[in-house]
Amino acid sequence: MSQINQSQMLPIGVILGGRYRIERYLASGGFGNTYEVLHTHLGQRLALKEFFMMGVNHRAPDHLTVRVSNEANTTGFSIQMEKFQREAQRLSQLHHPNIVHVTDLFDANGTSYYVMDLIQGEALSARLRRGPLSENEARNVLTQLLGALETVHAEGLTHLDIKPDNIMVDRSGHVTLIDFGASKQMSLNQRTSMSMSGMAYTPGYAPYEQVAQMTDKLGPWTDFFAVGATMYHLLTGNRPPEVEPSTYSKAVFAFPPQVSMPMRQFIFSMMNPDRLSRPQTVSKVRLLLNPAPDTVVKPTNPTRSYPQNPTQTYSPDTPRKTNSSSSAKRPGTPAPRKKSAFAKAFPFIAAFVIGGLILAGVILLNNSKKKPSDAETKKPPVEKKDPVKERDDSGDYSEAPFDNCGSFHDGLAPVQINGKFGFVNKDWQWAVKPKYDRVYEFSEGMAIVMIGDKAGFIDKEGSEVIPVIFEDCDFFHEGLAKVRLKGKVGFVNQDGKRIAACKYDRAWDFSGGLAAVMLDDKWGYINKEGEEVIPFIFDDADDFQDGYARVKKDGEWALIDRSGEVVLSETGAYLCEYSEGLVGIGINDKFGFVDIDGMVTVRMQYDFCGQFKDGCAAVKINDKWGFIDKEGDLIIPAQYEDVENFEGGLARVKRNGKWGMVDKDGEVVIPIEFDDVGPFSEGLAYFKLDGKCGYFDKQGNKQKIKIKK
């Protein structure tokens, strides 16, 4: 949780409700400040939460009264305060030793307050600063957390913001789940996404149905994804990857060796992108965590419910393979059985068979010593063939021969077959034979490959030009690529030389000669020499696009130029990323577009909006997506469940759970019938249907492919 400035705090010593004296400030969030208070009648120390909207409210000169900074926000303030009060009422009805309990609710100073138990100890996020938890410690947290969730779900509630920040633990290891308001209110102190519903989420801990604001698809399974993400954070010390089409497809789940395979499989299952494939009840979670002795936990590979490139995804539903030669006995393995009569006689049978084979070998050896005929000695020379590029004319052609595939770049595309990844060219010959556990597409002549949990780079000939030693790698952009080593991020050039040491906590790719990097929870920018050219003063930051980057400071979003100067800001507004001369802006839950001077070009009437690309931008209306042009005309009606930007005149669209493509007239060019389709690149796009992958051209003709075994 973020700190607030002195002017926003209640003064120490003030008595509220006639009995609660402010003792000290504890924390703040987007919708509340929390204090330790003393009950003046009973002498009991409690926690008091005050409804206070960051960026919307301010204190009156008396330092007590809460006022709305802008009259336009008055209605929103009242609505959110009612939700705050309902949160308190719900918590007062929840009785469980691992859930914070509310004891009082009252209004004062123009706002609302509720009083709850004062939890001793620290948040797990603070505990993680000292390093990851052991598996036994994490299991102890999980067991208590599941007990709390069982009570929550039994009341028909879903927490929707489970994360280390909201789980307290004391010295004895007792766990308390706190903060039940985030699912109903928008947290402005963290990187969030806005929607018509006002639902917030914490990136990394929220599944796609929450990220996409699919309010009718939320349930206990949504909390279970967050539980899995929390366990991943507790056991690795790394924040879980964000579930967004633009970022999650590059996510790497890297576990330290001490985390057991059953626990990894548990986390993979909990973080399954398909909500229906996650456990649906706490009892199912417990069964998954402690399977019956004869239960084998198998990884699954369901069709994802969000757009993604399967070959770029280090998927939580596909755990990495371990050494099958391990002799470790699985818990619950039955005792060895007594040998059968056949088993006892086996050595004698084997000796007889081996003796027969030796005799046959002697006979064949004598026959081979006979002098060959002239015809046999004058065989024509055999032409040496390239084993990689040789075409195999045997077998059948297939339209979908792959298990996974990605887009063509630099003439090559990544594909998976028989569990391994390699690269094919447009003649469907192997350019790099399948031997990797995971790969990315080529970018600037280099492709990321993974062996086990380590990543490196190969060139188009398949040579590993940068060793497979990193915990994570990202695409090359402007000659540089992001790499992670020992939990820290830096950058390397195509010779493998590190131009920025691996010392940053997070980073984005280079764009416009600069890269956003995070150090000690603050963001700044470095240049290609690794010099820090824009100070580390931002709470959040994005990469530069068309000369401008989006940043967040003190709860407010703004656009900056390459010198770090603010060129566009609007108090209380949410800014999207800048592109093609326009930026999406949201005020009071309605979105439109402005130019770099802040002039409104498309009025604010949409529930959400994307970036402009190819002159079109996706907009959301009543939970459906369509496209507008730069004049604000709706060129494709809002009728799709999901969409992606136009590329090369076509856009991916989703309807009734299936994907296809439309042109700028809204005409369906590629039938909406696939489980997934990729963007066109170099004239081809991949598709996935019934668990198999292939390619089609812009006329929708599926390619006839035959791959050498």
XYZ file of C-alpha atoms in Angstrom:
709
model
C 0.000 0.000 0.000
C 1.190 3.496 -0.768
C 1.907 6.306 1.665
C -0.235 9.455 1.677
C 0.819 13.014 2.356
C 0.256 14.718 5.689
C -2.644 16.852 4.466
C -4.698 13.717 3.754
C -4.228 12.157 7.194
C -6.481 12.570 10.208
C -4.575 14.282 13.036
C -3.232 12.044 15.802
C -5.350 12.312 18.938
C -8.643 13.096 17.203
C -11.602 11.174 18.648
C -14.147 9.778 16.189
C -17.576 8.383 16.978
C -17.191 9.608 20.554
C -14.887 6.718 21.492
C -12.166 5.968 18.919
C -8.961 7.989 19.342
C -6.515 8.080 16.400
C -3.189 6.645 17.589
C -1.235 6.239 14.367
C -1.569 5.979 10.611
C -1.239 2.445 9.206
C -1.797 2.465 5.444
C -3.834 3.825 2.553
C -5.406 2.533 -0.630
C -7.347 4.029 -3.492
C -10.542 4.107 -1.398
C -9.508 4.312 2.191
C -7.070 5.301 4.924
C -6.491 2.917 7.817
C -5.498 3.947 11.337
C -4.780 2.283 14.646
C -7.262 3.578 17.210
C -7.847 3.204 20.946
C -11.378 2.530 22.236
C -11.468 5.146 24.986
C -14.149 3.287 26.987
C -12.721 -0.235 26.847
C -9.007 0.451 26.351
C -9.030 -1.895 23.340
C -6.762 -1.258 20.357
C -8.550 -1.613 17.025
C -8.174 -0.657 13.371
C -10.354 2.035 11.800
C -10.847 2.443 8.067
C -11.961 5.774 6.628
C -13.591 6.115 3.197
C -11.367 8.546 1.288
C -10.979 8.450 -2.506
C -7.443 9.242 -3.639
C -7.510 11.957 -6.291
C -11.185 12.762 -5.607
C -11.271 13.839 -1.952
C -9.365 16.403 0.085
C -9.448 17.682 3.665
C -11.191 20.896 4.660
C -9.189 23.487 6.659
C -10.329 21.804 9.901
C -8.209 18.749 8.839
C -11.216 16.501 9.555
C -13.997 17.063 7.041
C -13.765 15.153 3.763
C -14.756 17.085 0.668
C -15.078 16.247 -3.026
C -12.497 18.143 -5.071
C -14.679 18.361 -8.166
C -18.460 18.649 -8.147
C -18.579 16.316 -11.150
C -17.334 13.538 -8.845
C -20.029 14.005 -6.196
C -22.332 11.271 -7.508
C -19.460 8.820 -7.922
C -18.301 9.547 -4.376
C -21.757 8.803 -2.960
C -22.071 5.559 -4.907
C -18.654 4.338 -3.835
C -19.297 5.265 -0.192
C -22.447 3.135 -0.243
C -20.332 0.230 -1.490
C -17.845 0.910 1.318
C -20.676 0.687 3.849
C -21.962 -2.549 2.312
C -18.446 -3.986 2.556
C -18.456 -3.286 6.294
C -21.874 -4.853 6.699
C -20.769 -7.989 4.864
C -17.613 -8.296 6.941
C -19.602 -7.968 10.161
C -21.520 -11.106 9.135
C -18.410 -13.184 8.437
C -17.199 -15.074 11.473
C -14.011 -17.043 10.954
C -10.671 -16.957 12.802
C -8.846 -16.203 9.528
C -11.093 -13.303 8.409
C -10.843 -9.782 9.777
C -14.018 -8.963 11.746
C -15.859 -5.609 11.643
C -17.322 -4.404 14.938
C -18.721 -0.937 14.195
C -19.861 1.333 11.333
C -20.670 5.033 11.539
C -20.690 8.300 9.547
C -18.780 11.456 10.460
C -16.894 14.324 8.843
C -18.736 13.925 5.558
C -17.666 10.309 5.057
C -17.980 6.790 6.541
C -15.836 4.756 8.919
C -15.780 1.175 10.046
C -13.903 -0.407 12.929
C -12.334 -3.850 12.829
C -9.912 -6.085 14.665
C -6.348 -4.786 14.785
C -4.270 -7.498 13.157
C -0.870 -8.010 14.726
C 2.020 -9.012 12.496
C 2.772 -8.026 8.920
C 1.416 -8.426 5.424
C 2.931 -11.251 3.408
C 4.176 -8.640 0.938
C 6.385 -7.268 3.735
C 7.483 -10.775 4.705
C 8.527 -11.425 1.097
C 11.095 -8.632 1.267
C 13.173 -11.027 3.367
C 12.952 -13.722 0.707
C 10.591 -16.499 -0.440
C 8.786 -18.777 1.985
C 9.596 -22.444 2.329
C 7.057 -24.857 0.919
C 5.944 -25.815 4.449
C 5.452 -22.146 5.369
C 3.487 -21.498 2.179
C 1.317 -24.580 2.788
C 0.506 -23.296 6.271
C -0.652 -19.993 4.779
C -2.641 -21.794 2.101
C -4.436 -24.108 4.544
C -5.664 -21.181 6.638
C -6.520 -19.102 3.578
C -8.703 -21.890 2.195
C -10.593 -22.041 5.479
C -11.328 -18.337 5.214
C -12.440 -18.631 1.591
C -14.754 -21.504 2.422
C -16.672 -19.168 4.727
C -16.581 -16.296 2.227
C -17.888 -18.421 -0.637
C -20.541 -20.018 1.543
C -21.990 -16.512 2.004
C -22.203 -16.094 -1.773
C -19.274 -13.648 -1.845
C -16.080 -13.546 -3.892
C -13.073 -11.680 -2.515
C -11.564 -10.724 -5.904
C -8.348 -9.224 -4.509
C -6.375 -12.007 -2.878
C -2.673 -11.139 -2.884
C 0.197 -10.915 -0.380
C -0.789 -7.306 0.481
C -4.155 -8.533 1.775
C -2.942 -11.489 3.833
C -1.612 -10.756 7.314
C 0.508 -13.204 9.310
C 1.634 -12.914 12.928
C 4.665 -14.377 14.673
C 2.844 -17.605 15.475
C 2.015 -18.094 11.773
C -1.674 -17.209 12.160
C -3.127 -15.888 8.888
C -5.855 -13.243 8.489
C -7.509 -12.303 5.188
C -8.298 -8.571 4.960
C -9.659 -5.929 2.529
C -12.942 -7.104 1.050
C -13.637 -3.890 -0.822
C -11.434 -4.019 -3.913
C -13.854 -6.090 -5.975
C -16.511 -3.440 -5.515
C -14.319 -0.408 -5.782
C -11.514 0.759 -8.003
C -8.076 0.839 -6.365
C -6.205 3.840 -7.696
C -2.952 3.213 -5.850
C -1.962 0.301 -8.074
C -1.789 -0.396 -11.765
C -5.423 -1.092 -12.604
C -7.769 -1.218 -15.530
C -11.057 0.665 -15.541
C -14.426 -0.343 -16.845
C -18.075 0.609 -16.780
C -18.578 -1.626 -13.775
C -15.851 0.065 -11.761
C -14.330 -3.323 -10.996
C -10.643 -3.245 -10.153
C -7.969 -5.890 -10.236
C -4.349 -6.278 -9.283
C -2.285 -7.348 -12.309
C -0.740 -10.766 -11.892
C -3.346 -11.976 -9.401
C -6.414 -11.559 -11.604
C -7.499 -14.082 -14.270
C -8.764 -13.073 -17.676
C -12.445 -13.007 -16.743
C -11.597 -10.300 -14.186
C -9.127 -8.418 -16.391
C -11.709 -8.342 -19.198
C -14.410 -7.097 -16.764
C -16.618 -10.143 -17.437
C -18.707 -9.613 -14.312
C -21.058 -12.492 -15.125
C -18.131 -14.941 -15.252
C -16.718 -14.244 -11.764
C -16.936 -16.753 -8.940
C -14.894 -18.842 -6.493
C -12.673 -19.963 -9.400
C -11.603 -16.322 -9.786
C -10.324 -16.308 -6.200
C -8.583 -19.636 -6.781
C -6.540 -18.156 -9.633
C -5.403 -15.440 -7.206
C -4.569 -18.090 -4.599
C -2.350 -19.875 -7.146
C -0.684 -16.587 -8.098
C -0.102 -15.795 -4.418
C 1.483 -19.209 -3.845
C 3.756 -18.634 -6.843
C 4.853 -15.300 -5.341
C 5.389 -16.799 -1.880
C 7.498 -19.697 -3.161
C 9.584 -17.858 -5.765
C 9.749 -14.291 -4.501
C 8.698 -13.126 -7.986
C 5.447 -11.359 -8.799
C 3.203 -13.498 -11.012
C 2.950 -12.475 -14.678
C 0.081 -10.274 -15.794
C -2.875 -11.834 -17.572
C -3.221 -9.487 -20.543
C -3.024 -10.437 -24.221
C -0.032 -8.133 -24.741
C 2.012 -9.318 -21.774
C 0.907 -12.690 -20.444
C 1.941 -14.404 -23.685
C 5.560 -13.616 -22.769
C 5.294 -14.744 -19.168
C 7.764 -17.189 -17.651
C 6.936 -19.280 -14.594
C 10.350 -20.047 -13.101
C 10.489 -22.130 -9.918
C 13.511 -22.668 -7.689
C 14.547 -26.339 -7.516
C 13.329 -26.752 -3.932
C 9.687 -26.294 -4.965
C 8.255 -29.781 -5.394
C 6.657 -30.907 -8.643
C 3.266 -31.595 -6.970
C 3.247 -28.007 -5.722
C 4.162 -26.690 -9.189
C 1.349 -28.732 -10.697
C -1.032 -27.369 -8.044
C -0.129 -23.783 -8.995
C -0.415 -24.524 -12.718
C -3.911 -25.934 -12.168
C -5.018 -23.018 -10.009
C -3.744 -20.508 -12.600
C -5.311 -22.250 -15.559
C -6.412 -19.541 -18.070
C -9.650 -21.470 -18.617
C -11.833 -20.702 -15.597
C -13.860 -23.892 -16.107
C -10.702 -25.988 -15.808
C -9.817 -24.530 -12.409
C -11.239 -26.031 -9.206
C -14.741 -24.743 -8.564
C -14.951 -25.238 -4.780
C -12.586 -25.145 -1.802
C -13.052 -28.895 -1.332
C -11.805 -29.443 -4.901
C -8.798 -27.229 -4.163
C -7.976 -29.298 -1.087
C -8.233 -32.488 -3.139
C -5.918 -30.979 -5.725
C -3.440 -29.969 -3.018
C -3.555 -33.352 -1.291
C -4.545 -35.898 -3.971
C -5.545 -39.432 -3.118
C -2.590 -41.882 -3.253
C -3.758 -43.393 -6.545
C -4.400 -40.007 -8.203
C -1.947 -38.880 -10.874
C -1.997 -35.126 -11.514
C -1.631 -34.627 -15.246
C -0.995 -31.268 -16.922
C -3.747 -30.027 -19.196
C -3.694 -27.794 -22.242
C -7.168 -26.267 -22.603
C -8.167 -23.776 -25.247
C -7.485 -20.352 -23.796
C -10.306 -17.919 -23.266
C -8.256 -14.922 -24.360
C -6.215 -14.039 -27.462
C -2.685 -15.385 -27.316
C 0.129 -16.782 -29.354
C 0.543 -20.332 -28.113
C 4.199 -20.600 -29.051
C 5.047 -17.498 -27.066
C 3.340 -18.610 -23.876
C 5.077 -20.179 -20.907
C 1.730 -21.451 -19.845
C 0.667 -22.177 -16.260
C -1.384 -25.090 -17.578
C 1.617 -26.825 -19.153
C 4.154 -27.587 -16.399
C 7.729 -28.206 -17.431
C 8.995 -31.766 -17.733
C 11.305 -33.163 -15.106
C 13.948 -35.863 -15.299
C 12.006 -39.086 -15.698
C 14.924 -41.106 -14.329
C 14.357 -39.745 -10.833
C 14.040 -42.546 -8.306
C 12.137 -40.488 -5.749
C 9.144 -42.488 -4.551
C 5.775 -40.771 -4.878
C 3.940 -40.468 -1.537
C 1.368 -43.180 -1.213
C 3.090 -45.618 -3.577
C 1.943 -49.163 -2.635
C 4.433 -51.636 -1.205
C 6.284 -53.887 -3.709
C 4.436 -57.071 -4.656
C 5.896 -60.562 -4.371
C 7.512 -61.951 -7.509
C 5.368 -64.158 -9.699
C 6.500 -67.573 -10.954
C 7.280 -66.041 -14.350
C 9.437 -63.372 -12.688
C 11.400 -66.052 -10.827
C 12.000 -68.021 -14.051
C 12.839 -64.938 -16.107
C 16.679 -65.168 -15.693
C 16.722 -68.694 -17.170
C 14.462 -67.705 -20.086
C 16.613 -64.672 -20.800
C 19.797 -66.772 -20.836
C 18.252 -69.170 -23.358
C 17.145 -66.291 -25.659
C 20.549 -64.588 -25.498
C 22.303 -67.840 -26.376
C 20.094 -68.217 -29.457
C 20.867 -64.677 -30.568
C 24.614 -65.258 -30.273
C 24.378 -68.406 -32.437
C 22.374 -66.513 -35.085
C 24.964 -63.751 -35.081
C 27.808 -66.205 -35.747
C 25.989 -67.645 -38.763
C 25.320 -64.194 -40.232
C 28.951 -63.207 -39.720
C 30.208 -66.216 -41.694
C 27.826 -65.431 -44.572
C 29.003 -61.833 -44.674
C 32.612 -62.947 -45.280
C 31.717 -64.347 -48.711
C 33.284 -62.407 -51.612
C 30.734 -60.008 -53.165
C 29.947 -60.167 -56.888
C 31.119 -57.542 -59.413
C 27.571 -56.197 -59.665
C 27.536 -55.708 -55.954
C 30.891 -53.901 -55.884
C 29.984 -51.428 -58.678
C 27.028 -49.670 -57.009
C 26.599 -46.010 -58.044
C 27.738 -43.432 -55.472
C 25.052 -42.231 -53.076
C 24.515 -38.476 -53.088
C 24.893 -36.946 -49.630
C 21.699 -35.192 -48.515
C 21.116 -32.414 -46.050
C 19.177 -34.091 -43.201
C 17.489 -30.812 -42.254
C 16.339 -29.514 -45.640
C 15.552 -32.866 -47.257
C 11.883 -33.113 -48.229
C 10.060 -36.271 -47.286
C 7.640 -37.278 -50.046
C 6.199 -40.153 -48.046
C 3.130 -39.845 -45.874
C 0.040 -37.671 -46.073
C -0.366 -33.932 -46.186
C -2.268 -32.245 -43.381
C -3.862 -28.841 -42.891
C -3.143 -28.887 -39.153
C -0.088 -31.024 -38.371
C 1.199 -29.031 -35.371
C 0.419 -29.012 -31.661
C 1.190 -25.292 -31.460
C 2.462 -22.655 -33.855
C 3.191 -18.939 -34.121
C 3.594 -16.213 -36.719
C 6.188 -16.032 -39.477
C 8.999 -13.537 -38.946
C 12.206 -13.382 -40.949
C 10.811 -16.226 -43.076
C 10.532 -18.681 -40.181
C 7.746 -19.679 -37.803
C 7.908 -21.521 -34.462
C 5.956 -24.760 -34.248
C 5.534 -27.566 -31.761
C 5.353 -31.224 -32.660
C 5.670 -34.251 -30.416
C 6.199 -32.041 -27.401
C 9.189 -30.073 -28.743
C 9.522 -26.729 -30.511
C 11.477 -25.859 -33.639
C 11.177 -23.553 -36.662
C 9.894 -24.190 -40.201
C 10.256 -22.152 -43.378
C 7.509 -21.465 -45.916
C 8.360 -24.662 -47.809
C 7.453 -26.470 -44.569
C 10.985 -27.743 -44.115
C 12.778 -27.707 -40.795
C 15.114 -24.745 -40.500
C 15.697 -25.539 -36.831
C 14.720 -29.037 -35.779
C 12.363 -29.410 -32.802
C 14.431 -29.840 -29.653
C 13.431 -26.943 -27.403
C 10.916 -26.892 -24.560
C 9.637 -23.438 -25.555
C 10.427 -20.784 -28.147
C 9.472 -17.254 -29.216
C 9.142 -15.942 -32.748
C 12.116 -14.350 -34.504
C 12.729 -10.649 -34.011
C 15.628 -8.809 -35.657
C 17.144 -12.129 -36.710
C 17.135 -13.651 -33.211
C 14.709 -15.999 -31.475
C 14.354 -16.896 -27.817
C 14.593 -20.599 -26.993
C 14.213 -22.412 -23.701
C 15.690 -25.612 -22.381
C 14.100 -26.452 -19.064
C 13.810 -23.219 -17.099
C 16.652 -21.417 -18.890
C 16.445 -19.131 -21.910
C 18.838 -17.850 -24.565
C 18.909 -16.819 -28.231
C 19.502 -18.576 -31.555
C 20.033 -17.147 -35.033
C 18.261 -18.262 -38.215
C 20.781 -21.085 -38.716
C 19.901 -22.487 -35.309
C 23.202 -21.525 -33.666
C 22.892 -20.587 -30.004
C 24.591 -17.204 -30.255
C 23.626 -16.140 -26.718
C 23.868 -19.036 -24.236
C 20.775 -20.555 -22.676
C 21.595 -19.328 -19.168
C 18.948 -16.710 -18.380
C 15.830 -17.057 -16.247
C 13.870 -15.020 -18.792
C 14.430 -13.210 -22.087
C 12.360 -10.926 -24.266
C 12.320 -9.930 -27.937
C 15.061 -7.860 -29.495
C 13.927 -4.272 -30.073
C 16.244 -1.699 -31.600
C 19.170 -4.102 -31.271
C 18.719 -4.823 -27.557
C 16.842 -7.468 -25.578
C 15.693 -7.701 -21.992
C 17.104 -10.580 -19.905
C 16.609 -11.712 -16.317
C 19.329 -13.229 -14.158
C 19.166 -13.963 -10.431
C 15.780 -12.283 -10.315
C 17.012 -8.975 -11.775
C 16.545 -7.495 -15.240
C 19.076 -5.981 -17.650
C 19.700 -5.684 -21.400
C 22.061 -7.389 -23.868
C 22.988 -6.658 -27.472
C 23.131 -9.280 -30.233
C 26.706 -10.167 -29.290
C 25.513 -11.066 -25.823
C 27.223 -8.064 -24.233
C 25.268 -6.552 -21.363
C 24.769 -2.838 -21.949
C 22.668 -2.507 -18.781
C 23.506 -4.669 -15.785
C 20.894 -7.049 -14.389
C 19.967 -4.858 -11.440
C 16.406 -3.714 -12.174
C 13.233 -5.249 -10.757
C 11.218 -4.862 -13.975
C 11.618 -3.318 -17.411
C 9.898 -2.746 -20.743
C 11.479 -3.069 -24.179
C 13.501 -0.320 -25.826
C 11.420 1.994 -27.967
C 12.544 5.315 -29.366
C 15.990 4.751 -27.885
C 14.729 4.529 -24.287
C 13.490 1.763 -21.990
C 11.356 2.043 -18.855
C 12.947 0.263 -15.877
C 11.868 -0.165 -12.252
C 14.151 0.005 -9.222
C 12.969 -0.037 -5.606
C 9.306 0.327 -6.676
C 9.973 3.453 -8.774
C 10.148 3.730 -12.553
C 12.550 5.734 -14.705
C 14.137 5.457 -18.155
C 17.579 4.429 -19.444
C 19.189 4.959 -22.845
C 21.055 2.413 -24.968
C 24.291 3.073 -23.114
C 22.584 2.049 -19.883
C 22.541 5.615 -18.562
C 19.582 6.634 -16.395
C 18.296 9.644 -18.337
C 14.822 10.164 -16.797
C 14.756 10.019 -12.958
C 13.152 7.210 -10.984
C 10.156 9.187 -9.757
C 7.176 7.374 -11.278
C 4.826 4.828 -9.684
C 4.206 3.249 -13.087
C 5.470 3.765 -16.632
C 5.077 2.371 -20.171
C 7.327 2.286 -23.195
C 7.546 5.176 -25.651
C 5.213 5.142 -28.640
C 5.447 7.787 -31.345
C 7.638 9.891 -29.070
C 5.503 9.837 -25.912
C 5.163 7.533 -22.916
C 2.451 7.106 -20.309
C 3.540 7.508 -16.659
C 1.846 7.610 -13.284
C 2.864 9.760 -10.332
C 1.009 10.506 -7.102
C -2.057 8.692 -8.404
C -2.301 10.714 -11.624
C -1.573 9.577 -15.191
C 0.271 11.779 -17.677
C 2.144 11.665 -20.989
C 5.803 12.653 -21.087
C 8.176 13.293 -23.963
C 11.699 11.873 -24.305
C 13.129 14.616 -22.111
C 10.794 13.606 -19.265
C 8.651 16.729 -19.562
C 4.896 16.328 -19.005
C 3.034 17.179 -22.212
C -0.480 16.027 -21.270
C -2.227 15.475 -17.946
C -5.764 15.697 -16.624
C -6.590 15.496 -12.915
C -8.615 12.417 -12.055
C -8.437 11.021 -15.591
C -7.188 7.653 -16.767
C -4.919 7.869 -19.811
C -4.362 5.057 -22.277
C -1.237 4.687 -24.414
C -0.567 7.234 -27.136
C -0.579 6.189 -30.793
C -1.195 7.754 -34.197
C -1.598 11.245 -32.719
C -4.358 10.358 -30.240
C -4.652 9.010 -26.713
C -7.620 7.346 -25.041
C -8.869 9.102 -21.913
C -11.361 8.021 -19.270
C -13.259 10.334 -16.914
C -16.104 9.140 -14.676
C -15.989 5.708 -16.308
C -16.525 7.009 -19.854
C -13.808 6.955 -22.502
C -12.994 8.959 -25.600
C -9.906 10.340 -27.351
C -7.897 13.553 -27.170
C -4.923 14.830 -29.135
C -1.563 15.724 -27.602
C -2.851 19.237 -26.806
C -5.739 17.780 -24.813
C -8.398 18.692 -27.378
C -11.241 16.165 -27.469
C -11.446 14.527 -30.905
C -13.805 11.666 -30.019
C -16.241 12.470 -27.231
C -16.305 10.365 -24.075
C -19.147 7.931 -24.588
C -17.553 4.481 -24.493
C -17.109 2.039 -21.632
C -13.485 1.475 -22.607
C -11.222 1.996 -25.587
C -7.981 0.714 -27.073
C -5.237 2.329 -29.135
C -5.530 3.546 -32.684
C -3.797 1.331 -35.213
C -4.235 1.473 -38.973
C -6.632 4.383 -38.355
C -9.040 2.308 -36.231
C -9.508 1.815 -32.499
C -11.452 -0.800 -30.565
C -14.209 0.513 -28.272
C -16.427 -1.232 -25.745
C -20.174 -0.577 -25.552
C -22.464 -2.548 -23.212
C -19.925 -5.352 -22.800
C -19.381 -5.748 -26.564
C -16.508 -4.577 -28.752
C -16.517 -2.754 -32.089
C -14.280 -0.286 -33.969
C -14.326 3.448 -34.638
C -12.332 5.635 -37.021
C -10.568 8.873 -36.060
C -13.738 10.893 -36.630
C -15.462 8.787 -33.992
C -17.738 7.005 -36.455
C -18.600 3.440 -35.477
C -17.378 1.619 -38.576
C -17.885 -1.865 -37.112
C -20.808 -2.274 -34.667
C -20.098 -3.401 -31.107
C -21.025 -7.061 -31.417
C -17.922 -9.035 -30.458
C -16.831 -10.589 -27.167
C -13.211 -9.621 -27.786
C -11.122 -8.011 -30.503
C -7.533 -7.110 -31.342
C -6.140 -4.168 -33.291
C -6.144 -3.991 -37.071
C -2.961 -5.157 -38.756
C -2.607 -5.085 -42.512
C -6.299 -4.264 -42.981
C -7.640 -7.132 -40.867
C -8.580 -7.448 -37.207
C -9.080 -10.517 -35.039
C -12.568 -10.814 -33.529
C -14.234 -13.273 -31.165
C -17.875 -14.305 -31.127
C -19.527 -17.237 -29.339
C -16.129 -18.350 -28.098
C -14.615 -18.602 -31.599
C -12.111 -16.418 -33.450
C -11.961 -15.106 -36.996
C -11.013 -11.938 -38.886
C -12.875 -8.971 -40.365
C -11.858 -6.152 -42.688
C -12.496 -2.435 -42.127
C -15.939 -2.732 -43.695
C -16.862 -5.284 -41.047
C -16.963 -8.097 -43.600
C -15.909 -11.489 -42.263
C -12.809 -12.438 -44.250
C -11.701 -15.404 -42.148
C -14.671 -17.413 -40.783
C -15.311 -17.006 -37.058
C -14.913 -20.692 -36.312
C -11.422 -21.180 -34.858
C -10.293 -21.736 -31.284
C -7.581 -19.169 -31.966
C -6.131 -17.296 -34.931
C -2.929 -15.303 -35.164
C -2.317 -12.014 -36.931
C -1.131 -12.144 -40.538
C 2.599 -11.899 -40.916
C 4.454 -12.369 -44.182
C 1.210 -13.423 -45.881
C 0.215 -16.210 -43.495
C -1.627 -16.496 -40.195
C -1.784 -19.444 -37.838
C -4.975 -21.057 -36.596
C -5.873 -23.509 -33.868
C -8.805 -25.873 -34.125
C -9.632 -28.927 -32.029
C -6.207 -28.906 -30.420
C -4.201 -28.812 -33.672
C -2.565 -25.910 -35.504
C -1.883 -24.905 -39.090
C -1.763 -21.858 -41.372
C -3.977 -20.100 -43.905
C -3.462 -17.255 -46.384
C -5.477 -14.015 -46.639
C -8.116 -15.753 -48.758
C -8.647 -18.243 -45.942
C -7.040 -21.130 -47.836
C -5.553 -23.609 -45.403
C -2.033 -24.679 -46.319
C -1.377 -28.310 -47.178
C 1.590 -29.188 -45.004
C 3.748 -32.268 -44.765
C 6.507 -32.254 -42.188
C 9.383 -34.696 -42.146
C 9.128 -36.911 -39.095
